[in-house]
Short mmCIF file of C-alpha atoms in Angstrom, two decimals:
data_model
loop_
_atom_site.label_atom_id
_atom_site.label_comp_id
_atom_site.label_asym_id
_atom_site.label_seq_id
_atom_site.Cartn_x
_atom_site.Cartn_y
_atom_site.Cartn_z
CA UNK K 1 79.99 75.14 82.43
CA UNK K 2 77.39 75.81 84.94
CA UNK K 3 77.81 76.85 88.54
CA UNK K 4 76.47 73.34 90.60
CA UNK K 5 76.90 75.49 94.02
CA UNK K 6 73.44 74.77 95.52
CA UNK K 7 71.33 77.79 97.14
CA UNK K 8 67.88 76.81 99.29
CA UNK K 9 68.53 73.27 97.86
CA UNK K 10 68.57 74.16 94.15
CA UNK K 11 71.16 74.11 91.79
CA UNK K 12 71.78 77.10 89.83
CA UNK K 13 70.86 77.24 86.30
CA UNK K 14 73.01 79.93 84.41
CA UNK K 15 76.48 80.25 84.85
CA UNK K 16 78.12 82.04 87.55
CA UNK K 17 80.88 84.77 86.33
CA UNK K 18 83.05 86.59 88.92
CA UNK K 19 86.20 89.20 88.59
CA UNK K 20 88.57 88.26 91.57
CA UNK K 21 91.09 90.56 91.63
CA UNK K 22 93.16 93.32 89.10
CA UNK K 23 96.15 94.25 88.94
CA UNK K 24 97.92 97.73 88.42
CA UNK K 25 101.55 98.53 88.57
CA UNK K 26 104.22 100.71 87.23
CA UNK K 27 106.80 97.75 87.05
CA UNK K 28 106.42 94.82 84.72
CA UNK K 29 105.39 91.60 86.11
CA UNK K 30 108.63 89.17 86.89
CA UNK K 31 109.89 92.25 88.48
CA UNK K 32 111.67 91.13 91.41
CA UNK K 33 110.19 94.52 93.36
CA UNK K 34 106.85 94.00 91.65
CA UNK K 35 104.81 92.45 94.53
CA UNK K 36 105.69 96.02 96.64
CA UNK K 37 104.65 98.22 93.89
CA UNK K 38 101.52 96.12 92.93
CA UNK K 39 98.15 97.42 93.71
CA UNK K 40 94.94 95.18 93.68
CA UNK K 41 91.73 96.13 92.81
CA UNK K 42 89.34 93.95 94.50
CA UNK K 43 85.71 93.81 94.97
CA UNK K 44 84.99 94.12 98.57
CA UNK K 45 81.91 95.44 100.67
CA UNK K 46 80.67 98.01 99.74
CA UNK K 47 82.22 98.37 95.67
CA UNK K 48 85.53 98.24 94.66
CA UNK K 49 88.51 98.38 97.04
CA UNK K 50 92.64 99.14 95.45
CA UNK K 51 94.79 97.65 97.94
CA UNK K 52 98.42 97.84 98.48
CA UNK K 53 100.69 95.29 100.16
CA UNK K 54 100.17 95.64 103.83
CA UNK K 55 96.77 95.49 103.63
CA UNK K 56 96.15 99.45 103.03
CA UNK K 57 93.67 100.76 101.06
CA UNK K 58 93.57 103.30 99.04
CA UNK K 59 91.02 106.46 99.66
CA UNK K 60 89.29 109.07 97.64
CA UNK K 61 91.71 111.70 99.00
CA UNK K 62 94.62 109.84 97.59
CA UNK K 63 95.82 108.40 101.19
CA UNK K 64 96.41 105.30 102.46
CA UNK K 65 94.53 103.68 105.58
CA UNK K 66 94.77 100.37 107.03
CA UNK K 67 92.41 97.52 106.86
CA UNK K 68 90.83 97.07 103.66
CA UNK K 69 88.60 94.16 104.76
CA UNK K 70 87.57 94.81 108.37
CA UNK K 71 83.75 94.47 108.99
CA UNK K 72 83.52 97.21 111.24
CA UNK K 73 83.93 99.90 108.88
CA UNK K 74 80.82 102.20 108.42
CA UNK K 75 79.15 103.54 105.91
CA UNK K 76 81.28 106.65 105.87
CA UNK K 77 84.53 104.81 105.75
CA UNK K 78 83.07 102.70 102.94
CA UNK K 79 81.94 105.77 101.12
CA UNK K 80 85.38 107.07 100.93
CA UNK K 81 87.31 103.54 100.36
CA UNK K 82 85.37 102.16 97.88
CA UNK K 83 84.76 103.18 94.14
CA UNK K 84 83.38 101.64 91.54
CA UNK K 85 85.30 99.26 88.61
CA UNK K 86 85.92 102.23 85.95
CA UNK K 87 86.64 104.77 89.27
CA UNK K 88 88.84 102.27 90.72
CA UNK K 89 90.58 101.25 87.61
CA UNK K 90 91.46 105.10 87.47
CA UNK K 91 92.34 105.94 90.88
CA UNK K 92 94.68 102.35 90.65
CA UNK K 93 96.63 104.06 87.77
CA UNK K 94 96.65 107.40 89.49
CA UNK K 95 98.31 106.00 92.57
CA UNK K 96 100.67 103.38 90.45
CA UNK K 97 102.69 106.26 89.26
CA UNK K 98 102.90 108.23 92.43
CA UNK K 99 103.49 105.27 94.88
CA UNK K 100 106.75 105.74 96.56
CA UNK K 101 108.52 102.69 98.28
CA UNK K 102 112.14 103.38 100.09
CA UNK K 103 111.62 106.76 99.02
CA UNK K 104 111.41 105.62 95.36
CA UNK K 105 108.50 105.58 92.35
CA UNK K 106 108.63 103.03 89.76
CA UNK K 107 109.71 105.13 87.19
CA UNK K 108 112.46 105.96 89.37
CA UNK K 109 113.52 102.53 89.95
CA UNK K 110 113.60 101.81 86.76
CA UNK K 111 115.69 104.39 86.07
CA UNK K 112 118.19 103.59 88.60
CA UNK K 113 118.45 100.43 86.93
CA UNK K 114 118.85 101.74 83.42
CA UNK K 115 121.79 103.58 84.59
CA UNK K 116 123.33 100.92 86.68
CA UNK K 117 123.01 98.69 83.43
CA UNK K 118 125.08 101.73 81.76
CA UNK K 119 127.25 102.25 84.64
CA UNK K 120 127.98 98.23 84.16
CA UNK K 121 129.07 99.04 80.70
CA UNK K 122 131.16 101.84 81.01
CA UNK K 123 132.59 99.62 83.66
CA UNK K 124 133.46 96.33 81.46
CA UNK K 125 134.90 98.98 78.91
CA UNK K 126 137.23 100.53 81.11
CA UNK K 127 138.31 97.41 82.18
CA UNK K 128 138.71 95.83 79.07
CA UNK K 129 141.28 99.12 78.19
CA UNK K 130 142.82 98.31 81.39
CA UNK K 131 143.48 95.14 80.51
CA UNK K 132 144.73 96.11 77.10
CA UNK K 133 147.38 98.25 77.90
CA UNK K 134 148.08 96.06 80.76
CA UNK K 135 149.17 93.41 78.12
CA UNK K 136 150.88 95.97 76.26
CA UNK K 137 152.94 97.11 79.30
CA UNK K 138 154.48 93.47 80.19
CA UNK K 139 155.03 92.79 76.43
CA UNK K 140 157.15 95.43 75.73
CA UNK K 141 160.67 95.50 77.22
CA UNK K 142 161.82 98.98 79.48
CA UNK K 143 164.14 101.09 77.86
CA UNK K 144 165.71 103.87 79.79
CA UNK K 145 163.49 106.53 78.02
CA UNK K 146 160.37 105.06 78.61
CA UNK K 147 159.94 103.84 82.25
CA UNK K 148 161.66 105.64 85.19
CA UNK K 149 164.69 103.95 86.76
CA UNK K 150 163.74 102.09 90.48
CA UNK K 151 166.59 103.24 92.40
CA UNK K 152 166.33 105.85 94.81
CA UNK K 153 168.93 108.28 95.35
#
């Protein structure tokens, strides 16, 4: 398909291809906490920009500033703010493993969850037992030897 999109009144003539936006992130996508750990690699002024929800962007020092996309940065600011694709593909995965969000990483999340899934286990176990000798308890009848008496004296 060619790109119709007219320039000085002329159509172009070879096909227009574009890269929009990447994604990197240490969760996989359906992830309900995957749009907070997502970073976006995104060509912007200057090269390529990885942004993080809440419009920061990422620099060459490994910090966080705000504004990704404001046109009064200067040449400076773009200089340490933008990379280029293979750079910011790097940097992306870099940060993906060290972002922290509540205090957590997405490894650790993801651990968390592992264990709560265990923790939910061990927990339908324990009350399946329960449960068991519950049953066991009202099916058999007290004798005098086997459950205390319920007078007090």
């Amino acid at each position: 398909m060619t790109d119709t999109t007219t320039h000085d009144a002329r159509p172009a003539t070879r096909p227009v291809v574009r890269i929009g936006e990447l994604e990197v992130c240490g969760l996989p996508a359906g992830h309900e906490a995957y749009p907070v750990y997502v970073l976006r690699i995104r060509p912007l002024a200057g090269g390529w920009a990885v942004v993080r929800a809440g419009d920061r962007c990422l620099g060459r020092d490994g910090t966080w500033a705000y504004g990704s996309n404001q046109g009064d940065r200067d040449d400076a600011w773009l200089a340490e703010h933008r990379f280029s694709l293979k750079e910011a593909l790097e940097q992306a995965e870099e940060s993906a493993q060290r972002l922290t969000v509540r205090g957590r990483t997405a490894a650790q999340l993801l651990a968390e969850e592992d264990d709560q899934a265990d923790l939910g286990g061990e927990a339908t176990a324990a009350a399946a037992e329960l449960a068991q000798a519950w049953t066991f308890a009202r099916s058999t009848t007290p004798d005098e030897g086997h459950y205390p008496s319920a007078s007090c004296t």
